[in-house]
Short mmCIF file of C-alpha atoms in Angstrom, two decimals:
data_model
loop_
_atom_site.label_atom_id
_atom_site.label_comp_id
_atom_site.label_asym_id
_atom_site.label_seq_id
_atom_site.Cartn_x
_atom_site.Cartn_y
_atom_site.Cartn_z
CA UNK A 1 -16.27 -7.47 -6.72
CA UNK A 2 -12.98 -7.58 -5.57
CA UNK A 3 -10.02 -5.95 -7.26
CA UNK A 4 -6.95 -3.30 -7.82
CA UNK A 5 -8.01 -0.01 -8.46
CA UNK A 6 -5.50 2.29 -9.52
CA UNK A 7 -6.43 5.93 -10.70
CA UNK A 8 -6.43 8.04 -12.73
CA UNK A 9 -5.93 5.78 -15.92
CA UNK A 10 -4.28 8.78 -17.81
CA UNK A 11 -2.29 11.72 -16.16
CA UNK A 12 -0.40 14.59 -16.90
CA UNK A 13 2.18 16.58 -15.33
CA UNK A 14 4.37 19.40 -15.58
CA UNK A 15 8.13 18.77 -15.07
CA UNK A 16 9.53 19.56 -11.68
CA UNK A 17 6.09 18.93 -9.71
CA UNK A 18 5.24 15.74 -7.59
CA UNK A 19 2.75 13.50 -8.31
CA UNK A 20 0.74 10.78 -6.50
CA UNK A 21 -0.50 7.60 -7.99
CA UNK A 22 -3.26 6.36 -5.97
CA UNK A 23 -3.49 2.18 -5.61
CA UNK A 24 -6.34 -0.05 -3.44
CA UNK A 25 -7.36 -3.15 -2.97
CA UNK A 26 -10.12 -4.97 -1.43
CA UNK A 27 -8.77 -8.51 -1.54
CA UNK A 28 -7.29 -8.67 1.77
CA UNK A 29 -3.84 -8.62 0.79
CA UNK A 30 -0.76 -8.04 2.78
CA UNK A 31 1.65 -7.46 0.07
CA UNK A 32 1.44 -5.05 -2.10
CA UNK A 33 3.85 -3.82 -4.88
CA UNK A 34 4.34 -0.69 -7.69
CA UNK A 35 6.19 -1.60 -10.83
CA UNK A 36 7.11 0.58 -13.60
CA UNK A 37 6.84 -0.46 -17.32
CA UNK A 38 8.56 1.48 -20.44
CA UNK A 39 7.59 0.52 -23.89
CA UNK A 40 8.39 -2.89 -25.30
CA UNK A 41 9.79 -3.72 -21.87
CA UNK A 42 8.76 -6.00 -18.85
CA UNK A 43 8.01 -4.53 -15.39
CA UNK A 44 10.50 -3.24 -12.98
CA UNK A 45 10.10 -3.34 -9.65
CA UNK A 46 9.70 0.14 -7.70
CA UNK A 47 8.84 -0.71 -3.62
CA UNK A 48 6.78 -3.28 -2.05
CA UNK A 49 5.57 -3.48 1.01
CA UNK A 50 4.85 -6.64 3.11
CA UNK A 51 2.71 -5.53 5.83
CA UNK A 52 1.09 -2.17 6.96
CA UNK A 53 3.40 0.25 7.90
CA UNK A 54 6.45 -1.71 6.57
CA UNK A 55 8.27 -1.16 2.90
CA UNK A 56 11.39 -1.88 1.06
CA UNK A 57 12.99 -0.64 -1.80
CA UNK A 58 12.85 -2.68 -5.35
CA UNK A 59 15.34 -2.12 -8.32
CA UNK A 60 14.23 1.37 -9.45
CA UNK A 61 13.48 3.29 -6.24
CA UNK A 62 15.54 6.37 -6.24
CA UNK A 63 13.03 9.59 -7.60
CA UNK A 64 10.12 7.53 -5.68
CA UNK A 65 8.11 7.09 -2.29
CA UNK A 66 5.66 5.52 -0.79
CA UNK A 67 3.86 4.70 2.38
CA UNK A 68 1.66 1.94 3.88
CA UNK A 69 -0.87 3.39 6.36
CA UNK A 70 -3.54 1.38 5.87
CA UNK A 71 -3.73 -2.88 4.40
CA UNK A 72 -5.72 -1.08 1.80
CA UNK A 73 -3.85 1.76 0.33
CA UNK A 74 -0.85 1.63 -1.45
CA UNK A 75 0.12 5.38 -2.82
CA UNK A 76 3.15 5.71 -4.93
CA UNK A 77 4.66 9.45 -4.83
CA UNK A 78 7.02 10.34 -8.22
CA UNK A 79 8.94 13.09 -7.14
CA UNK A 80 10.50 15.92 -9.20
CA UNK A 81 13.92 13.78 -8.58
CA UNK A 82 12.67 11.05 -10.94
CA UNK A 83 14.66 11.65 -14.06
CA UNK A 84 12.19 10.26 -16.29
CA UNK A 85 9.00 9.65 -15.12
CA UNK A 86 6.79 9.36 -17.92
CA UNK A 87 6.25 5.88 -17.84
CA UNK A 88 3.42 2.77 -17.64
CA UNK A 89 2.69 2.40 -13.56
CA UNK A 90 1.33 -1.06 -12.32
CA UNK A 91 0.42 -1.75 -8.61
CA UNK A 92 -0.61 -5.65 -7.37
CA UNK A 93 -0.99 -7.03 -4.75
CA UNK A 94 -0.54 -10.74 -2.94
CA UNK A 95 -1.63 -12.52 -0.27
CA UNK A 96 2.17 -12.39 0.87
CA UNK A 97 2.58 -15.66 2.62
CA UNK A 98 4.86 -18.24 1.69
CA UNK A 99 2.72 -20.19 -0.24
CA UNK A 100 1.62 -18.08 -3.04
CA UNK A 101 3.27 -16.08 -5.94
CA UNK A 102 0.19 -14.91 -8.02
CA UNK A 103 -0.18 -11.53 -7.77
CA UNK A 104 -3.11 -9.63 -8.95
CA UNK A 105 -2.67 -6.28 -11.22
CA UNK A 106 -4.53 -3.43 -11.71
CA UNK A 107 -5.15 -1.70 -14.55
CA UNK A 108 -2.69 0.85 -14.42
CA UNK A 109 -1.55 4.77 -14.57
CA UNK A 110 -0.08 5.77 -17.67
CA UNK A 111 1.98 8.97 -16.39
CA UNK A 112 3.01 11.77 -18.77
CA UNK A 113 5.39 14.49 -17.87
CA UNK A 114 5.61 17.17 -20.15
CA UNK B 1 17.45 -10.51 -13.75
CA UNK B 2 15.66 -12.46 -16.07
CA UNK B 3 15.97 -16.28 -15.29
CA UNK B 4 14.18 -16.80 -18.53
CA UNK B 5 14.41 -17.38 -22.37
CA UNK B 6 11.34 -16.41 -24.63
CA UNK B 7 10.74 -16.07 -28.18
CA UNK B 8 10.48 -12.68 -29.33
CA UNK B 9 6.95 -13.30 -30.87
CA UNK B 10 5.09 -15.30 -32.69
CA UNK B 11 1.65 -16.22 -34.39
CA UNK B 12 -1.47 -18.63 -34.34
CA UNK B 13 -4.34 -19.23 -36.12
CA UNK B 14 -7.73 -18.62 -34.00
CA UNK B 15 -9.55 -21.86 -33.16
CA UNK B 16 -5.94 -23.52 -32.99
CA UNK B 17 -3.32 -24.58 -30.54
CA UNK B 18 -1.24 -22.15 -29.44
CA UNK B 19 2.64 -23.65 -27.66
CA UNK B 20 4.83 -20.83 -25.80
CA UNK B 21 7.88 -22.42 -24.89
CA UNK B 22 10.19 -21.38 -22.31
CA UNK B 23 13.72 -21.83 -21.38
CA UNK B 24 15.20 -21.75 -18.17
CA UNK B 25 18.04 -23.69 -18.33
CA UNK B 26 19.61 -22.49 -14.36
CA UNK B 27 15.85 -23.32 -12.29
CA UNK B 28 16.85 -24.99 -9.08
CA UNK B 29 15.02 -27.35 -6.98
CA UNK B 30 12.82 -24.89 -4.92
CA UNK B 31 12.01 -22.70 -8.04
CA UNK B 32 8.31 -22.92 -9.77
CA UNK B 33 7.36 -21.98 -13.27
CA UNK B 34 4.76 -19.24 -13.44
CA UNK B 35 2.81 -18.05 -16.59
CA UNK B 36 1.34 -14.48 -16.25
CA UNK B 37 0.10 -12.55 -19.89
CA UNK B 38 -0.55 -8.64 -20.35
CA UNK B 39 -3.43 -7.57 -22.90
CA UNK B 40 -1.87 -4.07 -24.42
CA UNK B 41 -2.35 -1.35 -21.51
CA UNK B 42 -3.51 -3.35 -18.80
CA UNK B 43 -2.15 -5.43 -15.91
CA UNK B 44 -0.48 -8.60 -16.32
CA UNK B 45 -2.95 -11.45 -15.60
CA UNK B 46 -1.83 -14.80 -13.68
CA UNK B 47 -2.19 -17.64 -16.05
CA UNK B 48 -0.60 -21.12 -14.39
CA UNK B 49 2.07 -21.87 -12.85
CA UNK B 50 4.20 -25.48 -12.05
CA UNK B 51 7.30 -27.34 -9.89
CA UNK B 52 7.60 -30.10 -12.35
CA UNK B 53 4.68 -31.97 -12.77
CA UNK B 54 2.50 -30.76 -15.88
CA UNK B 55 -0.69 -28.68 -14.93
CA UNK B 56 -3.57 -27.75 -16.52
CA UNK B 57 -6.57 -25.09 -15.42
CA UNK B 58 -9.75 -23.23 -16.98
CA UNK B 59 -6.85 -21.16 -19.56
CA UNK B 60 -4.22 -23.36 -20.07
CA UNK B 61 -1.88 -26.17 -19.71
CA UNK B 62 1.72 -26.34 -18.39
CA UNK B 63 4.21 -28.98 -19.83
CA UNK B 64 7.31 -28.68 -17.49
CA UNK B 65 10.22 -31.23 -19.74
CA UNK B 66 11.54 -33.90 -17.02
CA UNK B 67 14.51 -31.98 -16.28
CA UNK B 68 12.76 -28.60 -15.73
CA UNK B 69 14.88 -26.90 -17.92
CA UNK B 70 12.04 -25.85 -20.38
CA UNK B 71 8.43 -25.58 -20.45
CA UNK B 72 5.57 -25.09 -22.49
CA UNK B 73 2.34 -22.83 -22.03
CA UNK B 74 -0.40 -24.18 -24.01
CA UNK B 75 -3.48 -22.45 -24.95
CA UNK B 76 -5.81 -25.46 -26.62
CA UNK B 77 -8.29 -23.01 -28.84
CA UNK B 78 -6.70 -19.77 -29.43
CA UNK B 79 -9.18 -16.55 -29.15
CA UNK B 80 -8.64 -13.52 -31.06
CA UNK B 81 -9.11 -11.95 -27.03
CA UNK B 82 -5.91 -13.98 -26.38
CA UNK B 83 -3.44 -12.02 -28.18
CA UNK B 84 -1.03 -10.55 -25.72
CA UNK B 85 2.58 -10.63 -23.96
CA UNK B 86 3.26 -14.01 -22.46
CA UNK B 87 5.45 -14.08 -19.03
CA UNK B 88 7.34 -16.59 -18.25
CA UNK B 89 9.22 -16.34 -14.62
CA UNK B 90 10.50 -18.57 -12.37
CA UNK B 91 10.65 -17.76 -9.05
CA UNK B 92 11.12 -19.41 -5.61
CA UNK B 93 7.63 -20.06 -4.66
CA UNK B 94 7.28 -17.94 -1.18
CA UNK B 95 10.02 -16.33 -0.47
CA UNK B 96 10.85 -13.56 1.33
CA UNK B 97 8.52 -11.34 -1.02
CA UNK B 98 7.80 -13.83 -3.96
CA UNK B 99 9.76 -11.45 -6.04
CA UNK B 100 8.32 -12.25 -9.88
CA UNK B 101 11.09 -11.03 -12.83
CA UNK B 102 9.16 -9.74 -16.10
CA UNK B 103 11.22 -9.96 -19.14
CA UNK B 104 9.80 -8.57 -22.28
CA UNK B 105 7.96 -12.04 -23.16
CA UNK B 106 6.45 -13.16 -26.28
CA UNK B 107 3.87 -11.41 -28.16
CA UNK B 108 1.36 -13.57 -29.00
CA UNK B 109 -0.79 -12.52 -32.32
CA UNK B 110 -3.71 -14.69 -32.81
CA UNK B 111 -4.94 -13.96 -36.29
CA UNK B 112 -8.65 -14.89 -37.71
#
């Protein structure tokens, strides 16, 4: 089947330390994107990325990073500079041509930072 | 920023109609309606989406008013597996990223 995987579905982390949110697709997608979500909110945009070993900044990025070694992979680092990190974190991807908006979710990381 | 106006929330019986509406009173010319829903703690889901013509797929229809400045999502036979946030975004359909704007949407409660 193809999909979004995004794991783990639940993690925790101590204040101060780094953490990676892994996100891959099999769909043959260029684009890929990370959004954040807060309760009773929509999604926010944190980077996307348009092509391998390309990325841009969305409207949340500061406190984040990513990279975009392979078509596949899209990790999301949330670094001890991320003021408040515990959050709802969504990656999708796109085919990322001009003739398509649907993106396709995965399930999601729900991040906890104690 | 939101381009969008949604209801808050609202409720349907199961087994009936259920009508989102949308309002999006600034859409320009190149900018398409798209419908997208979240079940609580998972990923949105791409419903429909529409320039100005109505549409209609496997989940729903799309009623886009004549001067685009509203729409309607329409789910014929609400399921209780239906309930969820409802998306509406409108978006210039390929550009440079194909950027998509969630608001906080409507939640939908279908009730038996």
């Amino acid at each position: 089947d193809g999909g979004i995987t995004q794991s783990p579905k639940y993690l925790f982390r101590k204040e101060g330390q780094n953490v990676t949110l892994s996100c891959e697709q099999n769909l043959n997608h260029d684009a890929m994107y990370w959004y954040r979500q807060d309760p009773g909110q929509g999604l926010r945009l944190i980077y996307y990325s348009q092509i391998v070993n390309d990325f841009q900044k969305g409207d949340i990025a500061e406190g984040y990073s990513v990279s975009r070694e392979k078509k596949e992979s899209f990790p999301l680092t949330v670094t001890s500079a991320q003021k408040n990190p515990t959050a709802f974190y969504l990656c999708a991807s796109s085919r990322g041509d001009r003739g398509t908006n649907e993106q396709f979710f995965g399930p999601g990381t729900r991040l906890t930072v104690l | 920023d939101a381009k969008t106006t949604q209801p808050t929330s609202m409720d349907c019986a199961e087994g009936r109609a259920a009508n989102l509406p949308c309002n999006h009173s600034t859409i320009s010319g190149n900018e398409y309606v798209y419908w997208y829903r979240q079940i609580h703690s998972q990923g949105p889901q791409y419903i429909i989406h529409g320039l100005k013509n109505n549409e209609t797929n496997e989940m729903a229809s799309l009623i886009i008013t004549e001067d685009r400045k509203s729409s309607t999502l329409i789910l014929p036979h609400a399921t209780l597996r239906d309930t969820a946030v409802y998306y509406c975004i409108v978006t210039s359909r390929g550009s440079t990223l194909g950027r998509l704007y969630f608001g906080r949407g409507t939640q939908l409660t279908v009730w038996p």
